[in-house]
């Protein structure tokens, strides 16, 4: 069988089987319990985890938008609506935009996903998970994915809200994270007041005591891993030697694994090396400054390691289902996939072609979105960090690569396995359920 397909590839001048990654198998994923995932599904869609009871994980990671939110920079607190319809709430303006693009959540239950966030600030080391909280991090979470879930609820702009609005925002502001008055315990106690949750938790975790936030995050992690495993795209059928790619997709495949050099970084069956590279993607929005700094830069991996070679480097994203996850880049500055690929192949020239009016951002007058892009010294620094040699691709080749990227779209993962619940135990509105999301205005 493999010889037969190898022959076809040779005949079409495409890729030999040796250059392709092996097909994904069950062994590539950590085991997941379905009961745990079902509990996690409800928590993922329930605004009960947010300080002001108005934002769920799904607000920014929604299956209708490829498990992201369809806009360049998310609006958490102070936003209303879902996906490209999300806009600022004039009655409760956000303080600022979220500094980075909300990433998609496909395949995060795979064993090789050992660094999370665009800058990899959460990292699975041999003996522990490294987190920005250091010694203040709670212990006892099941995986790096569970550890990740413990962060958005602490973020004022994402889910916690301000100290003037609610007790979780207040705890965060006072630096109370762990312990009985800490933000995580406050949320866990809230969840425990709903009998349906209490029953499900004791059923799923019979050996654990009172609900802790690590139980909540373990369940949500199980849900994400179960729901958005993605290994049944046409690309997978090809890797399993069931069906070869045809036409433009096959030609794009040959470029991706050949002259265009994409697979050097978008490597392996998940199309990522999980490493960090400066690729000159445009930087919009508030950036990542410390509280004592005032600038709009986002220096990416450099903020984690302090190493000069990591300046403006971001993690190579997995390209699975990438057609569904526009806009692109760590700040989501480019809405069009083909245009992103063309700019990315020649990063310095691509950066120079940046057009602010293409950016898909909900209006927010107070935001200073283009400070970096309108400052030649700032853009020169981003360009100077790029080490990659440009690759010349004509429009036809970009189209073929984009056709190949479409072969990574997986109908099963797109739909999700458990889907969107009709209702959640808190009784709060579920984002994306007919007639409900418009009610989220408080
Ligand atoms: C207001 C929008 C928003 C909300 C709400 C939100 N996220 Fe995110 N999420 C983001 C953004 C933006 C990032 C990227 C941040 C970065 O890299 O610095 C992210 C990153 C992640 C990642 C890392 C993915 C990767 O590949 O590195 C996971 C997992 C995740 N979020 C899950 C969740 C869960 C679970 C919740 C609910 C507890 C949640 N998010 C709530 C916007 C949001
Ligand atoms: C030197 C490593 C490297 C090479 C080579 C490379 N990429 Fe990337 N790619 C990255 C990194 C890093 C990012 C994230 C950049 C950022 O957001 O700042 C990225 C982002 C992307 C994205 C955006 C995904 C998203 O979700 O935002 C696409 C699409 C993409 N690359 C496709 C390609 C294609 C097609 C090629 C070949 C023409 C290619 N890449 C070559 C490292 C690389």
PDB file of C-alpha atoms and ligand atoms in Angstrom, residues 43-44 49 55-61 69 74-77 86 98-105 108 113 115-121 145 148-150 152-153 157-159 213 220-221 224 288 315, ligand 1:
ATOM      1  CA  UNK A  43     -17.916  24.253  33.159  1.00  0.00           C
ATOM      2  CA  UNK A  44     -16.366  25.390  29.876  1.00  0.00           C
ATOM      3  CA  UNK A  49     -16.281  30.896  36.555  1.00  0.00           C
ATOM      4  CA  UNK A  55     -17.960  35.341  30.475  1.00  0.00           C
ATOM      5  CA  UNK A  56     -17.257  31.674  29.879  1.00  0.00           C
ATOM      6  CA  UNK A  57     -14.232  29.999  28.337  1.00  0.00           C
ATOM      7  CA  UNK A  58     -16.467  29.583  25.290  1.00  0.00           C
ATOM      8  CA  UNK A  59     -16.841  33.340  24.951  1.00  0.00           C
ATOM      9  CA  UNK A  60     -13.345  33.429  23.450  1.00  0.00           C
ATOM     10  CA  UNK A  61     -13.007  29.771  22.422  1.00  0.00           C
ATOM     11  CA  UNK A  69     -13.319  34.099  18.578  1.00  0.00           C
ATOM     12  CA  UNK A  74     -10.359  39.289  22.251  1.00  0.00           C
ATOM     13  CA  UNK A  75     -12.580  41.386  24.460  1.00  0.00           C
ATOM     14  CA  UNK A  76     -13.372  39.677  27.728  1.00  0.00           C
ATOM     15  CA  UNK A  77     -14.697  41.907  30.502  1.00  0.00           C
ATOM     16  CA  UNK A  86     -18.530  40.990  19.935  1.00  0.00           C
ATOM     17  CA  UNK A  98      -6.587  41.423  25.506  1.00  0.00           C
ATOM     18  CA  UNK A  99      -3.046  41.702  24.090  1.00  0.00           C
ATOM     19  CA  UNK A 100      -2.995  38.537  21.959  1.00  0.00           C
ATOM     20  CA  UNK A 101      -5.150  36.564  19.572  1.00  0.00           C
ATOM     21  CA  UNK A 102      -7.194  33.801  21.191  1.00  0.00           C
ATOM     22  CA  UNK A 103      -5.689  30.542  19.916  1.00  0.00           C
ATOM     23  CA  UNK A 104      -7.636  27.489  18.781  1.00  0.00           C
ATOM     24  CA  UNK A 105      -7.833  24.518  21.147  1.00  0.00           C
ATOM     25  CA  UNK A 108      -4.183  20.026  23.262  1.00  0.00           C
ATOM     26  CA  UNK A 113       1.885  19.716  23.597  1.00  0.00           C
ATOM     27  CA  UNK A 115       4.347  24.417  26.017  1.00  0.00           C
ATOM     28  CA  UNK A 116       1.243  26.606  26.085  1.00  0.00           C
ATOM     29  CA  UNK A 117       0.487  30.232  25.234  1.00  0.00           C
ATOM     30  CA  UNK A 118       1.996  32.179  22.349  1.00  0.00           C
ATOM     31  CA  UNK A 119       5.142  32.739  24.394  1.00  0.00           C
ATOM     32  CA  UNK A 120       5.265  29.299  26.046  1.00  0.00           C
ATOM     33  CA  UNK A 121       5.122  30.783  29.541  1.00  0.00           C
ATOM     34  CA  UNK A 145      -3.629  21.767  30.135  1.00  0.00           C
ATOM     35  CA  UNK A 148      -3.488  26.501  31.917  1.00  0.00           C
ATOM     36  CA  UNK A 149      -7.180  26.659  32.804  1.00  0.00           C
ATOM     37  CA  UNK A 150      -6.259  28.149  36.170  1.00  0.00           C
ATOM     38  CA  UNK A 152      -7.869  32.997  32.532  1.00  0.00           C
ATOM     39  CA  UNK A 153     -10.060  33.118  35.654  1.00  0.00           C
ATOM     40  CA  UNK A 157      -9.561  41.677  31.530  1.00  0.00           C
ATOM     41  CA  UNK A 158     -10.399  38.094  30.528  1.00  0.00           C
ATOM     42  CA  UNK A 159     -12.692  36.691  33.231  1.00  0.00           C
ATOM     43  CA  UNK A 213     -10.268  24.667  41.603  1.00  0.00           C
ATOM     44  CA  UNK A 220     -12.211  21.369  31.728  1.00  0.00           C
ATOM     45  CA  UNK A 221      -8.878  20.013  30.479  1.00  0.00           C
ATOM     46  CA  UNK A 224     -10.956  20.215  25.696  1.00  0.00           C
ATOM     47  CA  UNK A 288       2.766  43.141  26.914  1.00  0.00           C
ATOM     48  CA  UNK A 315       5.501  29.667  19.355  1.00  0.00           C
TER      49      UNK A 315
HETATM   50  C1  LIG B   1     -11.346  36.946  27.002  1.00  0.00           C
HETATM   51  C2  LIG B   1     -10.984  35.868  26.147  1.00  0.00           C
HETATM   52  C3  LIG B   1     -10.583  34.549  26.731  1.00  0.00           C
HETATM   53  C4  LIG B   1     -11.258  33.806  27.674  1.00  0.00           C
HETATM   54  C5  LIG B   1     -12.534  34.152  28.398  1.00  0.00           C
HETATM   55  C6  LIG B   1     -10.521  32.583  27.815  1.00  0.00           C
HETATM   56  N1  LIG B   1      -9.437  32.579  26.985  1.00  0.00           N
HETATM   57 FE1  LIG B   1      -8.171  31.062  26.673  1.00  0.00          FE
HETATM   58  N2  LIG B   1      -6.945  32.288  25.656  1.00  0.00           N
HETATM   59  C7  LIG B   1      -7.240  33.574  25.281  1.00  0.00           C
HETATM   60  C8  LIG B   1      -6.053  34.199  24.728  1.00  0.00           C
HETATM   61  C9  LIG B   1      -5.959  35.614  24.183  1.00  0.00           C
HETATM   62  C10 LIG B   1      -5.020  33.245  24.812  1.00  0.00           C
HETATM   63  C11 LIG B   1      -3.561  33.428  24.395  1.00  0.00           C
HETATM   64  C12 LIG B   1      -2.828  34.164  25.491  1.00  0.00           C
HETATM   65  C13 LIG B   1      -1.329  34.190  25.307  1.00  0.00           C
HETATM   66  O1  LIG B   1      -0.789  33.351  24.584  1.00  0.00           O
HETATM   67  O2  LIG B   1      -0.677  35.033  25.933  1.00  0.00           O
HETATM   68  C14 LIG B   1      -5.632  32.040  25.373  1.00  0.00           C
HETATM   69  C15 LIG B   1      -4.963  30.823  25.549  1.00  0.00           C
HETATM   70  C16 LIG B   1      -5.586  29.667  25.944  1.00  0.00           C
HETATM   71  C17 LIG B   1      -4.983  28.347  25.921  1.00  0.00           C
HETATM   72  C18 LIG B   1      -3.596  28.006  25.421  1.00  0.00           C
HETATM   73  C19 LIG B   1      -3.673  27.427  24.058  1.00  0.00           C
HETATM   74  C20 LIG B   1      -2.327  27.220  23.445  1.00  0.00           C
HETATM   75  O3  LIG B   1      -2.265  26.570  22.394  1.00  0.00           O
HETATM   76  O4  LIG B   1      -1.318  27.703  23.979  1.00  0.00           O
HETATM   77  C21 LIG B   1      -5.912  27.467  26.414  1.00  0.00           C
HETATM   78  C22 LIG B   1      -5.770  25.974  26.597  1.00  0.00           C
HETATM   79  C23 LIG B   1      -7.073  28.253  26.783  1.00  0.00           C
HETATM   80  N3  LIG B   1      -6.844  29.575  26.466  1.00  0.00           N
HETATM   81  C24 LIG B   1      -8.197  27.744  27.400  1.00  0.00           C
HETATM   82  C25 LIG B   1      -9.127  28.558  28.052  1.00  0.00           C
HETATM   83  C26 LIG B   1     -10.049  28.089  29.075  1.00  0.00           C
HETATM   84  C27 LIG B   1     -10.167  26.677  29.573  1.00  0.00           C
HETATM   85  C28 LIG B   1     -10.779  29.177  29.459  1.00  0.00           C
HETATM   86  C29 LIG B   1     -11.819  29.253  30.557  1.00  0.00           C
HETATM   87  C30 LIG B   1     -11.368  28.883  31.898  1.00  0.00           C
HETATM   88  C31 LIG B   1     -10.322  30.302  28.658  1.00  0.00           C
HETATM   89  N4  LIG B   1      -9.302  29.892  27.847  1.00  0.00           N
HETATM   90  C32 LIG B   1     -10.863  31.569  28.704  1.00  0.00           C
HETATM   91  C33 LIG B   1      -8.463  34.184  25.416  1.00  0.00           C
HETATM   92  C34 LIG B   1      -9.428  33.771  26.324  1.00  0.00           C
END
